[in-house]
mmCIF file of C-alpha atoms and ligand atoms in Angstrom:
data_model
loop_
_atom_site.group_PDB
_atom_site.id
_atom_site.type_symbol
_atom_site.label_atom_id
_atom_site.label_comp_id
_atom_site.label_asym_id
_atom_site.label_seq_id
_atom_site.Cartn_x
_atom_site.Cartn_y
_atom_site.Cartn_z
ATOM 1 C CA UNK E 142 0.000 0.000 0.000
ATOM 2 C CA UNK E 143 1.376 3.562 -0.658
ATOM 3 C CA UNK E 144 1.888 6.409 1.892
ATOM 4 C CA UNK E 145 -0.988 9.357 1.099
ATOM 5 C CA UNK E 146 1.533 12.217 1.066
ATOM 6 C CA UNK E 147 2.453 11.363 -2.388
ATOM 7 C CA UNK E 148 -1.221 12.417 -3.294
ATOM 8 C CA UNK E 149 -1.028 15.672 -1.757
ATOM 9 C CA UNK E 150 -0.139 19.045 -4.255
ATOM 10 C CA UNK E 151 1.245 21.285 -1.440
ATOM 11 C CA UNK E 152 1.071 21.818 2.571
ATOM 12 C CA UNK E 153 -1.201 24.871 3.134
ATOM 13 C CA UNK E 154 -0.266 24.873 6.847
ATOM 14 C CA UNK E 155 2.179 22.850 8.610
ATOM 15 C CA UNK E 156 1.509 21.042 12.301
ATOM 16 C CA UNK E 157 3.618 23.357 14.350
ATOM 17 C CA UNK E 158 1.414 26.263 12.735
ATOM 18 C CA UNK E 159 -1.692 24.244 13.489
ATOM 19 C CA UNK E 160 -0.760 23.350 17.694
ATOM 20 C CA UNK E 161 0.257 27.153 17.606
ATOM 21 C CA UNK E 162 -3.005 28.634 16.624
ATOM 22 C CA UNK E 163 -4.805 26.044 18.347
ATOM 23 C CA UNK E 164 -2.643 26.834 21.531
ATOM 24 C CA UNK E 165 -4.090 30.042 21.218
ATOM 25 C CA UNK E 166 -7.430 29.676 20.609
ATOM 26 C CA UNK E 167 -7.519 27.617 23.701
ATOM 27 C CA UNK E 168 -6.063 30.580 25.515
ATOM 28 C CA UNK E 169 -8.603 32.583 24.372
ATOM 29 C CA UNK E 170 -11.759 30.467 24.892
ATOM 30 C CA UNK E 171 -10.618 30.547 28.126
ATOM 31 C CA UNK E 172 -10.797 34.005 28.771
ATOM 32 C CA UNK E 173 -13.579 34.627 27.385
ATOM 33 C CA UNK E 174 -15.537 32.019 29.097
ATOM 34 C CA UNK E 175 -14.062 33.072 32.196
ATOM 35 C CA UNK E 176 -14.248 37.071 32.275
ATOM 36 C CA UNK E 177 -18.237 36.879 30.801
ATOM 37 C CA UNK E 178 -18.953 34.331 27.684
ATOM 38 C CA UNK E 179 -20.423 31.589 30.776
ATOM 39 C CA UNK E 180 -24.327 31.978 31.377
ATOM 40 C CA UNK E 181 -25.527 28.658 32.609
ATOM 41 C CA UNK E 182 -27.757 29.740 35.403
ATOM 42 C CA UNK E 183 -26.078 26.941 37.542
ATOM 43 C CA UNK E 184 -22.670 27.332 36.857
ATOM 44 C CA UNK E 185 -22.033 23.815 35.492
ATOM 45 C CA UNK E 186 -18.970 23.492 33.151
ATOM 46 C CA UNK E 187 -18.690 24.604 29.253
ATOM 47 C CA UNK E 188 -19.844 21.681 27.070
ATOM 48 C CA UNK E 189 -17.586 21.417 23.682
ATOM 49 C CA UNK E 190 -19.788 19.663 21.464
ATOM 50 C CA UNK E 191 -17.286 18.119 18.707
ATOM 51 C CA UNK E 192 -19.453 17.512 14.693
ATOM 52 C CA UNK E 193 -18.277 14.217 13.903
ATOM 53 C CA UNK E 194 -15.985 13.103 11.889
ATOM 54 C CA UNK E 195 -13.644 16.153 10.922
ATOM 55 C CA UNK E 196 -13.427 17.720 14.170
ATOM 56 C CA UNK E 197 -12.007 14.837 15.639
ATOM 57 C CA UNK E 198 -8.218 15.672 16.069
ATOM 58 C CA UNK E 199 -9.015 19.312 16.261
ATOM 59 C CA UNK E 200 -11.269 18.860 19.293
ATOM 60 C CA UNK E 201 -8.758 16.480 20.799
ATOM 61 C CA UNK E 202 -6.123 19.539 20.894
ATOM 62 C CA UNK E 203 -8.031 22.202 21.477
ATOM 63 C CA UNK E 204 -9.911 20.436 25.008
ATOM 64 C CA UNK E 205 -6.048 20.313 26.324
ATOM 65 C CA UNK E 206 -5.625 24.095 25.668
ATOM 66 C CA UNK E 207 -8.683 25.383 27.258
ATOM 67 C CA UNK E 208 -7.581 25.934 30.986
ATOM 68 C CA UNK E 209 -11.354 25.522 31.955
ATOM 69 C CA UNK E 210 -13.769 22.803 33.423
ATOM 70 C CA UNK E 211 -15.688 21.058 30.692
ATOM 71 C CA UNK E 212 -17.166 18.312 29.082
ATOM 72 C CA UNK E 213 -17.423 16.906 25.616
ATOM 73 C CA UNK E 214 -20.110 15.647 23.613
ATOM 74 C CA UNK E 215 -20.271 14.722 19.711
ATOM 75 C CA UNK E 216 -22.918 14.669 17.315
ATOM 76 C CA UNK E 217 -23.253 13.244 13.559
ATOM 77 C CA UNK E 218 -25.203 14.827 11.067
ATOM 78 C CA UNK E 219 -25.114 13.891 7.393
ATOM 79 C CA UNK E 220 -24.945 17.205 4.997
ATOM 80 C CA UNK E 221 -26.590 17.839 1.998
ATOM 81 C CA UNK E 222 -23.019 17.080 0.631
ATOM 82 C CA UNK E 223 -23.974 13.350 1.297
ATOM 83 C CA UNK E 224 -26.946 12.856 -0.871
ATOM 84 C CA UNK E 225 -29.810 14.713 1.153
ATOM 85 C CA UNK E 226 -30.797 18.538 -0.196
ATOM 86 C CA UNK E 227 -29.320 21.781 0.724
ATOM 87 C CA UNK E 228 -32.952 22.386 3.223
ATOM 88 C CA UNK E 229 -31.963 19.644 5.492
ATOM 89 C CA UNK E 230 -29.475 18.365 7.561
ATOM 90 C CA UNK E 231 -30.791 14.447 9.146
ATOM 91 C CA UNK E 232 -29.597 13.437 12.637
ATOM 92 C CA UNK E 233 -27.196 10.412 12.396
ATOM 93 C CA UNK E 234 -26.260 10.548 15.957
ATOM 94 C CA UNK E 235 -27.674 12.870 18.610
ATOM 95 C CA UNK E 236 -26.034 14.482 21.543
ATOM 96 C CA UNK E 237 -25.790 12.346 24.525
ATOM 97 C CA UNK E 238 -27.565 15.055 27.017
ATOM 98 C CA UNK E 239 -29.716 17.774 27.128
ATOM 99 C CA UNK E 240 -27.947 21.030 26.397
ATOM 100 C CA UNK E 241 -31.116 23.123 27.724
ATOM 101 C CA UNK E 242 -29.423 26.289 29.979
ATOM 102 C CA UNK E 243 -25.636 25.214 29.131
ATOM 103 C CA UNK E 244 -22.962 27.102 27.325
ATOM 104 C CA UNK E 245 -22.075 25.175 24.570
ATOM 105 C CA UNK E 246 -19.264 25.531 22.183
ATOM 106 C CA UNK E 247 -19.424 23.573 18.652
ATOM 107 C CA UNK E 248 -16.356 22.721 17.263
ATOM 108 C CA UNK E 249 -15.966 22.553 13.440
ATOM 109 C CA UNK E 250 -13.489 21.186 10.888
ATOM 110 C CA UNK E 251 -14.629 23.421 8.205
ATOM 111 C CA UNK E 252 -17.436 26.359 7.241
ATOM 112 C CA UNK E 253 -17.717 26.454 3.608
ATOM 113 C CA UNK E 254 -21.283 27.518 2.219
ATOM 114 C CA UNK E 255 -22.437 27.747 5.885
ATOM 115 C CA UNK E 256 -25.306 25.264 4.825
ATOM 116 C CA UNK E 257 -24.443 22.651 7.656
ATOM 117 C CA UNK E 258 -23.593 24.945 10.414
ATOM 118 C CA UNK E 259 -26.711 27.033 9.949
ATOM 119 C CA UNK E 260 -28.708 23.918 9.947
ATOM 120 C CA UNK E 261 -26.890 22.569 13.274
ATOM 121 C CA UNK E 262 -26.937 25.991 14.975
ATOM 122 C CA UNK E 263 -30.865 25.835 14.227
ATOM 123 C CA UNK E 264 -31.074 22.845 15.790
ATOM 124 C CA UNK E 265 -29.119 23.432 18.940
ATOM 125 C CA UNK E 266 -31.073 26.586 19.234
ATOM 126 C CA UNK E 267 -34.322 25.289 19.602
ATOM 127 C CA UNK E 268 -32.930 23.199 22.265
ATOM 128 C CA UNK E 269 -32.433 26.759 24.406
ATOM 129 C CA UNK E 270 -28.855 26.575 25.692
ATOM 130 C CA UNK E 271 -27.936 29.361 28.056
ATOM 131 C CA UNK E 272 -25.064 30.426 25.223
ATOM 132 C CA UNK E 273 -24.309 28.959 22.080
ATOM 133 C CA UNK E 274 -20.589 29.856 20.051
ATOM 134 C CA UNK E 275 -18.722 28.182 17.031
ATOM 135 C CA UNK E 276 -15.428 27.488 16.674
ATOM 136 C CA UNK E 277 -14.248 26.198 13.153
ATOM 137 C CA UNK E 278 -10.947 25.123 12.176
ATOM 138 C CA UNK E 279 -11.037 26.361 8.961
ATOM 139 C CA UNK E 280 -13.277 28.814 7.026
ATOM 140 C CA UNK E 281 -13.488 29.203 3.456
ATOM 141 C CA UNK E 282 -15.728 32.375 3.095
ATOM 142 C CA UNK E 283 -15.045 33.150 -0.608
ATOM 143 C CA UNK E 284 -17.512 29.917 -1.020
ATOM 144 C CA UNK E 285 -20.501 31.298 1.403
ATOM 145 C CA UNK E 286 -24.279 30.979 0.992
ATOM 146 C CA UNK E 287 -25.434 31.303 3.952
ATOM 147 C CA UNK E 288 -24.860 34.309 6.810
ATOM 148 C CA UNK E 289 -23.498 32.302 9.992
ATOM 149 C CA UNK E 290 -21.657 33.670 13.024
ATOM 150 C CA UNK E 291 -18.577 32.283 13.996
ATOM 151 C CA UNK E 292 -16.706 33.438 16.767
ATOM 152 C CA UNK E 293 -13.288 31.400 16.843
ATOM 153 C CA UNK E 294 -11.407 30.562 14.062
ATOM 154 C CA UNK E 295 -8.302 28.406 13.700
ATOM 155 C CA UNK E 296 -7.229 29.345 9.805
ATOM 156 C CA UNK E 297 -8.671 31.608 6.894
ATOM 157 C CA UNK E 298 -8.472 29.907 3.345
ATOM 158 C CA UNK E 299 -8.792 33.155 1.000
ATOM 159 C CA UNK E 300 -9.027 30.929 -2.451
ATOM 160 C CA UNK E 301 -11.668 28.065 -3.412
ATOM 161 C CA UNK E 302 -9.181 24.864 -2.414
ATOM 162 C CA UNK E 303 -10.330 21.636 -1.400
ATOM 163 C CA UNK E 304 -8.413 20.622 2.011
ATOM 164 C CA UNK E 305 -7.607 17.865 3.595
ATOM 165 C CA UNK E 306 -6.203 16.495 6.646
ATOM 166 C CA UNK E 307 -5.694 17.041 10.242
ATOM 167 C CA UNK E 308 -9.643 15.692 10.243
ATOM 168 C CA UNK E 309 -10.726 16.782 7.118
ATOM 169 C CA UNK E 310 -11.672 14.295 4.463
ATOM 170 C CA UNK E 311 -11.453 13.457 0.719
ATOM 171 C CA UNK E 312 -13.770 10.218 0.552
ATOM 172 C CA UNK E 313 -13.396 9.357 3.846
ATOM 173 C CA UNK E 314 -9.102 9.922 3.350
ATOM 174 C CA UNK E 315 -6.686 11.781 4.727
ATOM 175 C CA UNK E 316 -8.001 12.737 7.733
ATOM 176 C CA UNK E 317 -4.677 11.421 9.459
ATOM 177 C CA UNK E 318 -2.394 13.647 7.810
ATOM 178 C CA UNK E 319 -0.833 15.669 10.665
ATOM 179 C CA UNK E 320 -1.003 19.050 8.364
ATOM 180 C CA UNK E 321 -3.540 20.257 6.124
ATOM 181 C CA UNK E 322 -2.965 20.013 2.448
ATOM 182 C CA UNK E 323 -4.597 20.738 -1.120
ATOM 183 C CA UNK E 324 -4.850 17.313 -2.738
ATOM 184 C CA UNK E 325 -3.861 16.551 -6.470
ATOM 185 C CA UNK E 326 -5.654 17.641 -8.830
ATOM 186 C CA UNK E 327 -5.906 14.204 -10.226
ATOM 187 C CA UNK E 328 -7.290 12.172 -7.450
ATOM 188 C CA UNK E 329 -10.898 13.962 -8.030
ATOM 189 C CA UNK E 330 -10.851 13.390 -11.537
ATOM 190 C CA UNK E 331 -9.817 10.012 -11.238
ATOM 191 C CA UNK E 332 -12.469 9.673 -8.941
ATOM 192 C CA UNK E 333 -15.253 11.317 -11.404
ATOM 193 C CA UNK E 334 -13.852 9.285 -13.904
ATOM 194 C CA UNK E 335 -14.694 6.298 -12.027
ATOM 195 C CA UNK E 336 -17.920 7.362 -11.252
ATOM 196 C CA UNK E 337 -19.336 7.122 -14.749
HETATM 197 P P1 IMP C 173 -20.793 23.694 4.092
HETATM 198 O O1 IMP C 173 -22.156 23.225 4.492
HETATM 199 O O2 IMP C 173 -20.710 24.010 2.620
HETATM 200 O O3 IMP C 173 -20.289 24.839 4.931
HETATM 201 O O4 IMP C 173 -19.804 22.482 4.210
HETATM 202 C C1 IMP C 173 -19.533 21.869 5.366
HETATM 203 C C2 IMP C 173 -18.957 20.486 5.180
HETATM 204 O O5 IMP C 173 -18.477 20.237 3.843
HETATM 205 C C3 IMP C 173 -17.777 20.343 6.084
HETATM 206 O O6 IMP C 173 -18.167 19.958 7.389
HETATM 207 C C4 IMP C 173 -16.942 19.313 5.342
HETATM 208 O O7 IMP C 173 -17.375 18.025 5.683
HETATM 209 C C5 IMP C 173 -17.233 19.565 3.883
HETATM 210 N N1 IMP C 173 -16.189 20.397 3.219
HETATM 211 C C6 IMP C 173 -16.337 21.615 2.692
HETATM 212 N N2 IMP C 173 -15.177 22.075 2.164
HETATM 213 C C7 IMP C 173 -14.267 21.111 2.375
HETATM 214 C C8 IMP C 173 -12.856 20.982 2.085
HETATM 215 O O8 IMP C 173 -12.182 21.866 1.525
HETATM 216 N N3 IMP C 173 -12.274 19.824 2.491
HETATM 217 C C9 IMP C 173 -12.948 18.830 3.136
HETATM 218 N N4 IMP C 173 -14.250 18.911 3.435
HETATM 219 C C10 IMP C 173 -14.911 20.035 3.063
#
């Protein structure tokens, strides 16, 4: 079996870059949530609620950099990406608890259109958290559709690029590169190519 590298066109940001920034953002989540961003009426700990699968390893760092009590909690929903229509994002697993009066956090790999996060942040909304932020790894606003706040962000990507790594995903691959990478032009088209 070959190593992936070899399918990857160029390193848009190396993994020292990455644990930097995410070092940071940490740092700053903290403060915030410390000095004001908190409003559950009880006090109980931030919940960082992780959208499965991309925002796996980003999640994993950015936990250990937020000097704060928490919890974690994931949730899968399949995008209109997957088959389903821009109007709807389907449930494929649901939050373990209720997030009613919490401060929640969702952490992102990527906001691209803004379709999926204004679908989840719909969703957690009706659920009436006591506070309700995103953070995103990535955003790509050149490719936006949809209005959607988003108060941390790891990385801007000024130029339509499809990334991978660190978490994010070419059909299902590559999300165990430890950088994150524009992959060869090829690889789609051999891919379309297949499709036919
Ligand atoms: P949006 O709804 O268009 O904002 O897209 C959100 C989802 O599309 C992300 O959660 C990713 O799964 C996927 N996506 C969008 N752009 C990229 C990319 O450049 N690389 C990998 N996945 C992407």
């Amino acid at each position: 079996m070959k190593g992936i590298r070899e399918e990857i066109e160029r390193v848009l940001i190396a993994p020292q870059e990455i644990a930097e920034r995410v070092r940071l953002l940490g740092a700053e989540i903290a403060r915030d949530y410390r000095s004001g961003a908190a409003k559950d009426p009880y006090g109980r700990p931030l919940l960082v609620v992780g959208i499965l699968k991309g925002a796996i390893p980003f999640l994993a760092d950015l936990i250990r950099a937020i000097d704060l009590p928490l919890e974690y909690d994931f949730m899968s929903v399949s995008s209109y990406r997957n088959g389903t229509s821009p109007g709807e994002v389907r449930i494929l697993k649901d939050l373990d608890r209720s997030i009613a009066k919490r401060d929640v956090l969702i952490v992102e790999d990527i906001v691209d259109t803004g379709n999926t996060l204004d679908h989840i942040l719909r969703l957690f909304r009706a659920r009436s958290p006591a506070s309700l932020r995103v953070c995103t790894l990535i955003d790509k606003p050149v490719r936006r559709e949809v209005d959607v706040e988003v108060h941390y962000v790891g990385f801007t990507i000024p130029e339509d690029v499809f990334v991978v790594g660190y978490g994010l995903d070419y059909a299902e691959l590559y999300r165990n590169l430890p950088f994150i990478g524009v992959l060869r032009r090829e690889i789609y088209e051999e891919a379309r190519v297949e499709d036919r």
